[in-house]
PDB file of C-alpha atoms in Angstrom:
ATOM      1  CA  MET A   1      51.626 146.729 -20.119  1.00  0.00           C
ATOM      2  CA  ILE A   2      54.347 144.429 -21.350  1.00  0.00           C
ATOM      3  CA  GLU A   3      56.917 147.149 -20.763  1.00  0.00           C
ATOM      4  CA  MET A   4      55.713 147.654 -17.017  1.00  0.00           C
ATOM      5  CA  GLU A   5      56.053 144.040 -16.332  1.00  0.00           C
ATOM      6  CA  GLN A   6      59.625 144.089 -17.822  1.00  0.00           C
ATOM      7  CA  ASN A   7      60.555 147.078 -15.644  1.00  0.00           C
ATOM      8  CA  PHE A   8      59.265 145.607 -12.341  1.00  0.00           C
ATOM      9  CA  PRO A   9      62.132 143.173 -11.727  1.00  0.00           C
ATOM     10  CA  ILE A  10      64.600 145.932 -12.397  1.00  0.00           C
ATOM     11  CA  THR A  11      63.024 148.197  -9.740  1.00  0.00           C
ATOM     12  CA  HIS A  12      62.741 145.239  -7.262  1.00  0.00           C
ATOM     13  CA  THR A  13      66.547 144.423  -7.893  1.00  0.00           C
ATOM     14  CA  SER A  14      67.470 148.046  -7.430  1.00  0.00           C
ATOM     15  CA  THR A  15      65.687 148.230  -4.053  1.00  0.00           C
ATOM     16  CA  ALA A  16      67.370 145.086  -2.775  1.00  0.00           C
ATOM     17  CA  GLU A  17      70.625 146.559  -3.715  1.00  0.00           C
ATOM     18  CA  ASN A  18      70.068 149.828  -1.940  1.00  0.00           C
ATOM     19  CA  ARG A  19      68.939 147.959   1.114  1.00  0.00           C
ATOM     20  CA  HIS A  20      72.134 145.810   0.906  1.00  0.00           C
ATOM     21  CA  HIS A  21      74.288 148.935   0.592  1.00  0.00           C
ATOM     22  CA  ARG A  22      72.525 150.560   3.623  1.00  0.00           C
ATOM     23  CA  LEU A  23      73.000 147.572   5.723  1.00  0.00           C
ATOM     24  CA  ARG A  24      76.764 147.389   4.838  1.00  0.00           C
ATOM     25  CA  ALA A  25      77.149 151.208   5.621  1.00  0.00           C
ATOM     26  CA  GLN A  26      75.372 150.762   8.898  1.00  0.00           C
ATOM     27  CA  ARG A  27      77.592 147.732   9.853  1.00  0.00           C
ATOM     28  CA  ALA A  28      80.713 149.635   8.816  1.00  0.00           C
ATOM     29  CA  ALA A  29      79.506 152.611  11.003  1.00  0.00           C
ATOM     30  CA  GLY A  30      79.140 150.103  13.944  1.00  0.00           C
ATOM     31  CA  TYR A  31      82.522 148.763  13.578  1.00  0.00           C
ATOM     32  CA  LEU A  32      84.031 152.237  13.503  1.00  0.00           C
ATOM     33  CA  ALA A  33      82.162 153.202  16.595  1.00  0.00           C
ATOM     34  CA  CYS A  34      83.438 150.129  18.422  1.00  0.00           C
ATOM     35  CA  LEU A  35      86.969 150.898  17.170  1.00  0.00           C
ATOM     36  CA  LEU A  36      86.756 154.447  18.414  1.00  0.00           C
ATOM     37  CA  ALA A  37      85.355 153.221  21.826  1.00  0.00           C
ATOM     38  CA  VAL A  38      88.332 150.675  22.177  1.00  0.00           C
ATOM     39  CA  LEU A  39      90.753 153.546  21.264  1.00  0.00           C
ATOM     40  CA  VAL A  40      89.336 156.102  23.686  1.00  0.00           C
ATOM     41  CA  ILE A  41      88.928 153.574  26.584  1.00  0.00           C
ATOM     42  CA  GLY A  42      91.908 151.123  26.000  1.00  0.00           C
ATOM     43  CA  LEU A  43      94.591 153.474  24.922  1.00  0.00           C
ATOM     44  CA  PRO A  44      94.979 155.058  28.266  1.00  0.00           C
ATOM     45  CA  VAL A  45      94.992 151.632  29.948  1.00  0.00           C
ATOM     46  CA  TYR A  46      97.564 150.351  27.520  1.00  0.00           C
ATOM     47  CA  TRP A  47      99.691 153.282  27.971  1.00  0.00           C
ATOM     48  CA  THR A  48      99.586 152.861  31.759  1.00  0.00           C
ATOM     49  CA  VAL A  49     100.543 149.169  31.563  1.00  0.00           C
ATOM     50  CA  ILE A  50     103.498 149.668  29.189  1.00  0.00           C
ATOM     51  CA  GLY A  51     104.557 152.810  31.296  1.00  0.00           C
ATOM     52  CA  ALA A  52     104.875 150.550  34.427  1.00  0.00           C
ATOM     53  CA  PHE A  53     107.436 148.363  32.572  1.00  0.00           C
ATOM     54  CA  LYS A  54     109.473 151.226  31.113  1.00  0.00           C
ATOM     55  CA  THR A  55     112.632 152.779  32.579  1.00  0.00           C
ATOM     56  CA  THR A  56     112.559 156.457  33.442  1.00  0.00           C
ATOM     57  CA  ARG A  57     114.901 157.168  30.552  1.00  0.00           C
ATOM     58  CA  GLU A  58     112.533 155.452  28.089  1.00  0.00           C
ATOM     59  CA  ILE A  59     109.526 157.252  29.440  1.00  0.00           C
ATOM     60  CA  TYR A  60     111.073 160.645  28.922  1.00  0.00           C
ATOM     61  CA  SER A  61     112.419 159.836  25.555  1.00  0.00           C
ATOM     62  CA  PRO A  62     111.543 162.485  22.863  1.00  0.00           C
ATOM     63  CA  VAL A  63     110.436 159.455  20.646  1.00  0.00           C
ATOM     64  CA  PRO A  64     107.488 157.582  22.289  1.00  0.00           C
ATOM     65  CA  THR A  65     107.690 153.855  22.123  1.00  0.00           C
ATOM     66  CA  TRP A  66     104.753 151.622  21.907  1.00  0.00           C
ATOM     67  CA  PHE A  67     106.393 148.667  23.647  1.00  0.00           C
ATOM     68  CA  PRO A  68     109.022 148.562  26.397  1.00  0.00           C
ATOM     69  CA  LEU A  69     112.529 148.348  24.839  1.00  0.00           C
ATOM     70  CA  ASN A  70     113.947 147.182  28.074  1.00  0.00           C
ATOM     71  CA  PRO A  71     111.141 145.706  30.391  1.00  0.00           C
ATOM     72  CA  THR A  72     111.678 146.124  34.037  1.00  0.00           C
ATOM     73  CA  PHE A  73     109.949 145.197  37.228  1.00  0.00           C
ATOM     74  CA  GLU A  74     111.761 147.611  39.365  1.00  0.00           C
ATOM     75  CA  ASN A  75     108.880 150.074  39.194  1.00  0.00           C
ATOM     76  CA  PHE A  76     106.652 147.636  41.011  1.00  0.00           C
ATOM     77  CA  SER A  77     109.137 146.952  43.799  1.00  0.00           C
ATOM     78  CA  GLU A  78     110.011 150.642  44.199  1.00  0.00           C
ATOM     79  CA  ALA A  79     106.276 151.634  44.230  1.00  0.00           C
ATOM     80  CA  TRP A  80     105.624 148.931  46.917  1.00  0.00           C
ATOM     81  CA  GLN A  81     108.440 150.163  48.942  1.00  0.00           C
ATOM     82  CA  SER A  82     107.648 153.886  48.688  1.00  0.00           C
ATOM     83  CA  ALA A  83     104.191 153.652  50.219  1.00  0.00           C
ATOM     84  CA  PRO A  84     102.462 151.121  52.779  1.00  0.00           C
ATOM     85  CA  PHE A  85     100.420 149.428  49.970  1.00  0.00           C
ATOM     86  CA  ALA A  86      99.877 146.393  52.100  1.00  0.00           C
ATOM     87  CA  ARG A  87      97.907 148.617  54.506  1.00  0.00           C
ATOM     88  CA  TYR A  88      96.323 150.361  51.675  1.00  0.00           C
ATOM     89  CA  TYR A  89      95.022 146.963  50.235  1.00  0.00           C
ATOM     90  CA  LEU A  90      93.718 145.950  53.631  1.00  0.00           C
ATOM     91  CA  ASN A  91      91.873 149.190  54.106  1.00  0.00           C
ATOM     92  CA  SER A  92      90.376 149.076  50.576  1.00  0.00           C
ATOM     93  CA  ILE A  93      89.277 145.399  51.045  1.00  0.00           C
ATOM     94  CA  ILE A  94      87.628 146.171  54.248  1.00  0.00           C
ATOM     95  CA  THR A  95      85.818 149.313  53.181  1.00  0.00           C
ATOM     96  CA  THR A  96      84.925 147.786  49.792  1.00  0.00           C
ATOM     97  CA  LEU A  97      83.388 144.522  51.273  1.00  0.00           C
ATOM     98  CA  ILE A  98      81.521 146.136  54.019  1.00  0.00           C
ATOM     99  CA  GLY A  99      80.448 149.126  52.233  1.00  0.00           C
ATOM    100  CA  SER A 100      79.266 147.054  49.086  1.00  0.00           C
ATOM    101  CA  GLY A 101      77.679 144.539  51.329  1.00  0.00           C
ATOM    102  CA  LEU A 102      75.563 147.247  53.062  1.00  0.00           C
ATOM    103  CA  GLU A 103      74.625 148.949  49.806  1.00  0.00           C
ATOM    104  CA  ILE A 104      73.439 145.586  48.279  1.00  0.00           C
ATOM    105  CA  TRP A 105      71.438 144.916  51.408  1.00  0.00           C
ATOM    106  CA  PHE A 106      69.747 148.162  51.708  1.00  0.00           C
ATOM    107  CA  ALA A 107      68.983 148.191  47.956  1.00  0.00           C
ATOM    108  CA  LEU A 108      67.514 144.617  48.015  1.00  0.00           C
ATOM    109  CA  ALA A 109      65.369 145.420  51.043  1.00  0.00           C
ATOM    110  CA  SER A 110      64.120 148.874  49.980  1.00  0.00           C
ATOM    111  CA  ALA A 111      63.451 147.653  46.445  1.00  0.00           C
ATOM    112  CA  TYR A 112      61.465 144.694  47.819  1.00  0.00           C
ATOM    113  CA  ALA A 113      59.409 146.944  50.038  1.00  0.00           C
ATOM    114  CA  LEU A 114      58.631 149.342  47.202  1.00  0.00           C
ATOM    115  CA  VAL A 115      57.427 146.538  44.929  1.00  0.00           C
ATOM    116  CA  PHE A 116      55.849 143.812  47.161  1.00  0.00           C
ATOM    117  CA  LEU A 117      54.753 145.553  50.317  1.00  0.00           C
ATOM    118  CA  ARG A 118      51.772 147.815  50.809  1.00  0.00           C
ATOM    119  CA  PHE A 119      52.200 150.995  52.977  1.00  0.00           C
ATOM    120  CA  PRO A 120      50.945 154.507  52.520  1.00  0.00           C
ATOM    121  CA  ARG A 121      52.627 157.066  50.454  1.00  0.00           C
ATOM    122  CA  LYS A 122      54.729 154.472  48.572  1.00  0.00           C
ATOM    123  CA  ASP A 123      54.720 156.506  45.409  1.00  0.00           C
ATOM    124  CA  LEU A 124      55.858 159.534  47.389  1.00  0.00           C
ATOM    125  CA  VAL A 125      58.737 157.550  48.753  1.00  0.00           C
ATOM    126  CA  PHE A 126      59.688 156.503  45.283  1.00  0.00           C
ATOM    127  CA  LEU A 127      59.687 160.136  44.076  1.00  0.00           C
ATOM    128  CA  VAL A 128      61.879 161.093  47.020  1.00  0.00           C
ATOM    129  CA  LEU A 129      64.202 158.293  45.897  1.00  0.00           C
ATOM    130  CA  LEU A 130      64.335 159.629  42.439  1.00  0.00           C
ATOM    131  CA  ALA A 131      65.016 163.064  43.690  1.00  0.00           C
ATOM    132  CA  ALA A 132      68.012 161.735  45.614  1.00  0.00           C
ATOM    133  CA  LEU A 133      69.455 160.384  42.328  1.00  0.00           C
ATOM    134  CA  MET A 134      69.714 164.010  41.139  1.00  0.00           C
ATOM    135  CA  VAL A 135      71.765 165.313  44.081  1.00  0.00           C
ATOM    136  CA  PRO A 136      75.488 165.533  43.425  1.00  0.00           C
ATOM    137  CA  GLU A 137      77.578 163.719  45.799  1.00  0.00           C
ATOM    138  CA  GLU A 138      79.755 166.727  46.220  1.00  0.00           C
ATOM    139  CA  ILE A 139      76.891 168.628  47.929  1.00  0.00           C
ATOM    140  CA  THR A 140      76.630 166.144  50.808  1.00  0.00           C
ATOM    141  CA  ILE A 141      80.315 166.112  51.683  1.00  0.00           C
ATOM    142  CA  ILE A 142      80.187 168.984  54.068  1.00  0.00           C
ATOM    143  CA  PRO A 143      77.147 167.689  56.114  1.00  0.00           C
ATOM    144  CA  ASN A 144      78.474 164.158  56.034  1.00  0.00           C
ATOM    145  CA  TYR A 145      81.871 165.444  57.370  1.00  0.00           C
ATOM    146  CA  LEU A 146      80.350 167.264  60.251  1.00  0.00           C
ATOM    147  CA  THR A 147      78.258 164.458  61.259  1.00  0.00           C
ATOM    148  CA  VAL A 148      81.182 162.053  61.171  1.00  0.00           C
ATOM    149  CA  ALA A 149      83.270 164.542  63.124  1.00  0.00           C
ATOM    150  CA  ASN A 150      80.723 164.897  65.822  1.00  0.00           C
ATOM    151  CA  LEU A 151      80.487 161.217  66.176  1.00  0.00           C
ATOM    152  CA  GLN A 152      84.260 161.168  66.334  1.00  0.00           C
ATOM    153  CA  TRP A 153      84.605 158.716  63.433  1.00  0.00           C
ATOM    154  CA  ILE A 154      87.565 160.652  61.765  1.00  0.00           C
ATOM    155  CA  ASN A 155      90.282 158.134  60.777  1.00  0.00           C
ATOM    156  CA  THR A 156      87.939 155.211  61.333  1.00  0.00           C
ATOM    157  CA  TYR A 157      86.399 152.511  59.205  1.00  0.00           C
ATOM    158  CA  PRO A 158      82.744 153.585  60.121  1.00  0.00           C
ATOM    159  CA  GLY A 159      83.657 157.118  59.112  1.00  0.00           C
ATOM    160  CA  ILE A 160      84.606 155.786  55.612  1.00  0.00           C
ATOM    161  CA  ILE A 161      81.874 153.347  55.271  1.00  0.00           C
ATOM    162  CA  VAL A 162      78.631 154.550  56.868  1.00  0.00           C
ATOM    163  CA  PRO A 163      77.955 157.876  54.801  1.00  0.00           C
ATOM    164  CA  GLY A 164      77.957 155.947  51.637  1.00  0.00           C
ATOM    165  CA  ALA A 165      76.339 152.723  52.931  1.00  0.00           C
ATOM    166  CA  SER A 166      73.220 153.174  50.756  1.00  0.00           C
ATOM    167  CA  ILE A 167      72.691 154.613  47.316  1.00  0.00           C
ATOM    168  CA  ALA A 168      69.442 155.438  45.610  1.00  0.00           C
ATOM    169  CA  PHE A 169      70.552 154.021  42.231  1.00  0.00           C
ATOM    170  CA  GLY A 170      70.778 150.571  43.494  1.00  0.00           C
ATOM    171  CA  THR A 171      67.319 150.694  44.820  1.00  0.00           C
ATOM    172  CA  PHE A 172      65.989 152.219  41.706  1.00  0.00           C
ATOM    173  CA  LEU A 173      67.767 149.524  39.414  1.00  0.00           C
ATOM    174  CA  LEU A 174      66.421 146.618  41.544  1.00  0.00           C
ATOM    175  CA  ARG A 175      62.960 148.019  41.852  1.00  0.00           C
ATOM    176  CA  GLN A 176      62.610 148.263  38.113  1.00  0.00           C
ATOM    177  CA  TYR A 177      63.732 144.553  37.723  1.00  0.00           C
ATOM    178  CA  PHE A 178      61.536 143.380  40.507  1.00  0.00           C
ATOM    179  CA  LEU A 179      58.478 144.908  38.753  1.00  0.00           C
ATOM    180  CA  THR A 180      59.116 142.514  35.884  1.00  0.00           C
ATOM    181  CA  LEU A 181      59.054 139.393  37.977  1.00  0.00           C
ATOM    182  CA  PRO A 182      56.012 137.039  37.592  1.00  0.00           C
ATOM    183  CA  GLN A 183      53.412 137.709  40.284  1.00  0.00           C
ATOM    184  CA  GLU A 184      52.281 134.003  40.132  1.00  0.00           C
ATOM    185  CA  VAL A 185      55.621 133.012  41.689  1.00  0.00           C
ATOM    186  CA  MET A 186      54.996 135.469  44.546  1.00  0.00           C
ATOM    187  CA  ASP A 187      51.557 134.241  45.047  1.00  0.00           C
ATOM    188  CA  ALA A 188      52.776 130.599  45.232  1.00  0.00           C
ATOM    189  CA  ALA A 189      55.290 131.540  47.725  1.00  0.00           C
ATOM    190  CA  LYS A 190      52.588 133.072  49.979  1.00  0.00           C
ATOM    191  CA  VAL A 191      50.461 129.946  49.628  1.00  0.00           C
ATOM    192  CA  ASP A 192      53.518 127.923  50.739  1.00  0.00           C
ATOM    193  CA  GLY A 193      53.760 130.108  53.809  1.00  0.00           C
ATOM    194  CA  ALA A 194      56.994 131.862  52.857  1.00  0.00           C
ATOM    195  CA  GLY A 195      57.684 135.032  54.920  1.00  0.00           C
ATOM    196  CA  HIS A 196      59.279 138.226  53.422  1.00  0.00           C
ATOM    197  CA  MET A 197      62.820 137.294  54.180  1.00  0.00           C
ATOM    198  CA  ARG A 198      62.451 133.806  52.648  1.00  0.00           C
ATOM    199  CA  THR A 199      60.599 135.251  49.595  1.00  0.00           C
ATOM    200  CA  LEU A 200      63.405 137.952  49.285  1.00  0.00           C
ATOM    201  CA  PHE A 201      66.444 135.629  49.455  1.00  0.00           C
ATOM    202  CA  GLY A 202      64.836 132.388  48.207  1.00  0.00           C
ATOM    203  CA  ILE A 203      62.691 133.639  45.218  1.00  0.00           C
ATOM    204  CA  VAL A 204      63.239 137.239  44.338  1.00  0.00           C
ATOM    205  CA  ALA A 205      66.972 137.562  44.647  1.00  0.00           C
ATOM    206  CA  PRO A 206      67.649 134.417  42.622  1.00  0.00           C
ATOM    207  CA  LEU A 207      65.199 135.402  39.912  1.00  0.00           C
ATOM    208  CA  ALA A 208      66.724 138.927  39.824  1.00  0.00           C
ATOM    209  CA  LEU A 209      70.272 137.758  39.908  1.00  0.00           C
ATOM    210  CA  PRO A 210      71.449 139.624  36.645  1.00  0.00           C
ATOM    211  CA  ALA A 211      70.327 142.986  38.172  1.00  0.00           C
ATOM    212  CA  VAL A 212      71.698 142.111  41.645  1.00  0.00           C
ATOM    213  CA  ALA A 213      75.069 141.143  40.085  1.00  0.00           C
ATOM    214  CA  THR A 214      75.165 144.303  38.118  1.00  0.00           C
ATOM    215  CA  MET A 215      74.360 146.406  41.085  1.00  0.00           C
ATOM    216  CA  ALA A 216      76.947 144.591  43.217  1.00  0.00           C
ATOM    217  CA  LEU A 217      79.571 144.939  40.652  1.00  0.00           C
ATOM    218  CA  LEU A 218      78.970 148.718  40.054  1.00  0.00           C
ATOM    219  CA  SER A 219      79.056 149.136  43.918  1.00  0.00           C
ATOM    220  CA  VAL A 220      82.365 147.251  44.278  1.00  0.00           C
ATOM    221  CA  VAL A 221      84.043 149.206  41.511  1.00  0.00           C
ATOM    222  CA  ALA A 222      82.798 152.580  42.956  1.00  0.00           C
ATOM    223  CA  LYS A 223      83.878 151.669  46.502  1.00  0.00           C
ATOM    224  CA  TRP A 224      87.331 150.344  45.468  1.00  0.00           C
ATOM    225  CA  ASN A 225      88.025 153.584  43.370  1.00  0.00           C
ATOM    226  CA  GLU A 226      86.440 155.979  45.758  1.00  0.00           C
ATOM    227  CA  PHE A 227      88.921 158.782  46.414  1.00  0.00           C
ATOM    228  CA  LEU A 228      87.310 162.165  47.493  1.00  0.00           C
ATOM    229  CA  TRP A 229      85.462 160.904  50.633  1.00  0.00           C
ATOM    230  CA  PRO A 230      88.278 158.713  52.033  1.00  0.00           C
ATOM    231  CA  LEU A 231      90.791 161.606  51.407  1.00  0.00           C
ATOM    232  CA  ILE A 232      88.580 163.919  53.434  1.00  0.00           C
ATOM    233  CA  VAL A 233      87.807 161.746  56.370  1.00  0.00           C
ATOM    234  CA  THR A 234      91.169 160.321  56.975  1.00  0.00           C
ATOM    235  CA  SER A 235      94.510 162.047  57.741  1.00  0.00           C
ATOM    236  CA  THR A 236      96.742 159.066  58.611  1.00  0.00           C
ATOM    237  CA  GLN A 237      98.644 156.628  56.458  1.00  0.00           C
ATOM    238  CA  GLU A 238      97.102 153.806  58.345  1.00  0.00           C
ATOM    239  CA  MET A 239      93.666 154.604  57.201  1.00  0.00           C
ATOM    240  CA  ARG A 240      94.299 155.569  53.653  1.00  0.00           C
ATOM    241  CA  THR A 241      92.933 153.409  50.801  1.00  0.00           C
ATOM    242  CA  LEU A 242      94.669 152.524  47.441  1.00  0.00           C
ATOM    243  CA  PRO A 243      93.513 155.364  45.298  1.00  0.00           C
ATOM    244  CA  ILE A 244      94.817 157.979  47.940  1.00  0.00           C
ATOM    245  CA  GLY A 245      98.037 155.839  48.171  1.00  0.00           C
ATOM    246  CA  VAL A 246      98.513 156.262  44.337  1.00  0.00           C
ATOM    247  CA  ALA A 247      98.031 160.050  44.633  1.00  0.00           C
ATOM    248  CA  TRP A 248     100.397 160.192  47.610  1.00  0.00           C
ATOM    249  CA  LEU A 249     102.882 158.266  45.529  1.00  0.00           C
ATOM    250  CA  LEU A 250     102.545 160.720  42.817  1.00  0.00           C
ATOM    251  CA  ASP A 251     103.213 163.690  45.228  1.00  0.00           C
ATOM    252  CA  GLN A 252     106.235 161.772  46.499  1.00  0.00           C
ATOM    253  CA  GLU A 253     107.692 161.071  43.068  1.00  0.00           C
ATOM    254  CA  GLY A 254     106.669 164.197  41.386  1.00  0.00           C
ATOM    255  CA  VAL A 255     107.095 164.174  37.694  1.00  0.00           C
ATOM    256  CA  THR A 256     110.455 162.446  37.751  1.00  0.00           C
ATOM    257  CA  ASN A 257     109.426 158.778  37.863  1.00  0.00           C
ATOM    258  CA  TRP A 258     106.132 158.094  36.245  1.00  0.00           C
ATOM    259  CA  GLY A 259     107.003 154.313  35.924  1.00  0.00           C
ATOM    260  CA  VAL A 260     106.709 154.062  39.590  1.00  0.00           C
ATOM    261  CA  VAL A 261     103.306 155.932  39.474  1.00  0.00           C
ATOM    262  CA  MET A 262     102.109 153.686  36.632  1.00  0.00           C
ATOM    263  CA  ALA A 263     103.081 150.634  38.654  1.00  0.00           C
ATOM    264  CA  GLY A 264     101.040 151.914  41.644  1.00  0.00           C
ATOM    265  CA  THR A 265      98.138 152.520  39.413  1.00  0.00           C
ATOM    266  CA  LEU A 266      98.231 148.915  38.285  1.00  0.00           C
ATOM    267  CA  PHE A 267      97.903 147.936  41.931  1.00  0.00           C
ATOM    268  CA  VAL A 268      94.500 149.510  41.964  1.00  0.00           C
ATOM    269  CA  LEU A 269      93.450 148.579  38.364  1.00  0.00           C
ATOM    270  CA  VAL A 270      94.285 144.850  38.153  1.00  0.00           C
ATOM    271  CA  PRO A 271      91.989 143.452  40.923  1.00  0.00           C
ATOM    272  CA  MET A 272      88.868 145.408  39.540  1.00  0.00           C
ATOM    273  CA  LEU A 273      89.722 144.454  35.991  1.00  0.00           C
ATOM    274  CA  LEU A 274      89.708 140.725  36.819  1.00  0.00           C
ATOM    275  CA  ILE A 275      86.404 141.048  38.724  1.00  0.00           C
ATOM    276  CA  PHE A 276      84.810 143.007  35.772  1.00  0.00           C
ATOM    277  CA  LEU A 277      85.924 140.498  33.216  1.00  0.00           C
ATOM    278  CA  TRP A 278      84.386 137.811  35.232  1.00  0.00           C
ATOM    279  CA  ALA A 279      81.087 139.563  35.835  1.00  0.00           C
ATOM    280  CA  GLN A 280      80.708 141.392  32.654  1.00  0.00           C
ATOM    281  CA  ARG A 281      77.886 139.208  31.286  1.00  0.00           C
ATOM    282  CA  PHE A 282      75.817 140.105  34.360  1.00  0.00           C
ATOM    283  CA  VAL A 283      76.388 143.911  33.672  1.00  0.00           C
ATOM    284  CA  VAL A 284      75.202 143.610  30.203  1.00  0.00           C
ATOM    285  CA  ASP A 285      72.106 141.630  31.069  1.00  0.00           C
ATOM    286  CA  GLY A 286      71.278 143.639  34.196  1.00  0.00           C
ATOM    287  CA  ILE A 287      71.680 147.121  32.740  1.00  0.00           C
ATOM    288  CA  ALA A 288      69.564 146.159  29.645  1.00  0.00           C
ATOM    289  CA  ALA A 289      66.838 144.675  31.746  1.00  0.00           C
ATOM    290  CA  GLY A 290      66.801 147.697  34.151  1.00  0.00           C
ATOM    291  CA  ALA A 291      66.451 150.136  31.290  1.00  0.00           C
ATOM    292  CA  VAL A 292      64.045 148.228  29.031  1.00  0.00           C
ATOM    293  CA  LYS A 293      61.759 146.243  31.238  1.00  0.00           C
ATOM    294  CA  GLY A 294      61.211 149.126  33.662  1.00  0.00           C
TER     295      GLY A 294
END
């Protein structure tokens, strides 16, 4: 009996040490995963940035350098003069702002209707919405192009914007968040005589700000970087957007001047990087809420 009492503290200490070692191993694995993620995601971005400041001779040097030995801004001026980037910026800003605005509006309105309004076959509508999430975008390109061509919207802003004015993911994300909102607040709004528009923009949207901000940011990034559809539906330099301009720059420069191409890539990358850094906290909160609370 006395021997068992003496062995118990030893066993308890051994269990605590094992737990401590396990926690340290898990923490080390987490740091390693973060480091790998940073390398996989950040290394191409870093290589693009330093490539934009390198000379052509340094880029094609057999010994790669991790820092520009002779930093130069000539790649930026040459890229800007090689293609009408001012026009590309204008087209990208217009299509991104209007396209994202329409996406946010349709997502808000449809998610509100699916959660707070009563109408027949609401569950069936939601199932159709989920089915739309499974359809690859490439499948809809030909029908959309034929429709846009019949409407004579080729090389126009409506031709770029309207086919992508609404996405099922935005409605799905906001619907899942709206379901977590307290019903008492909605009942209080009804008692105060608030209509649907006042309830949506005065109560629901502010309460769901993390999810709305997340959906808006994802929409803006997707519109800004969209390449395939604007490439198909436009054929003139006046209607091209920034990603197509960079691809056109690559075609013009071939493989002889990657510094110019990297500089053009930064024209596309920097605005979205600044917006993402500003709104990243909303992305984390919104995605976590949509995935867990739904």
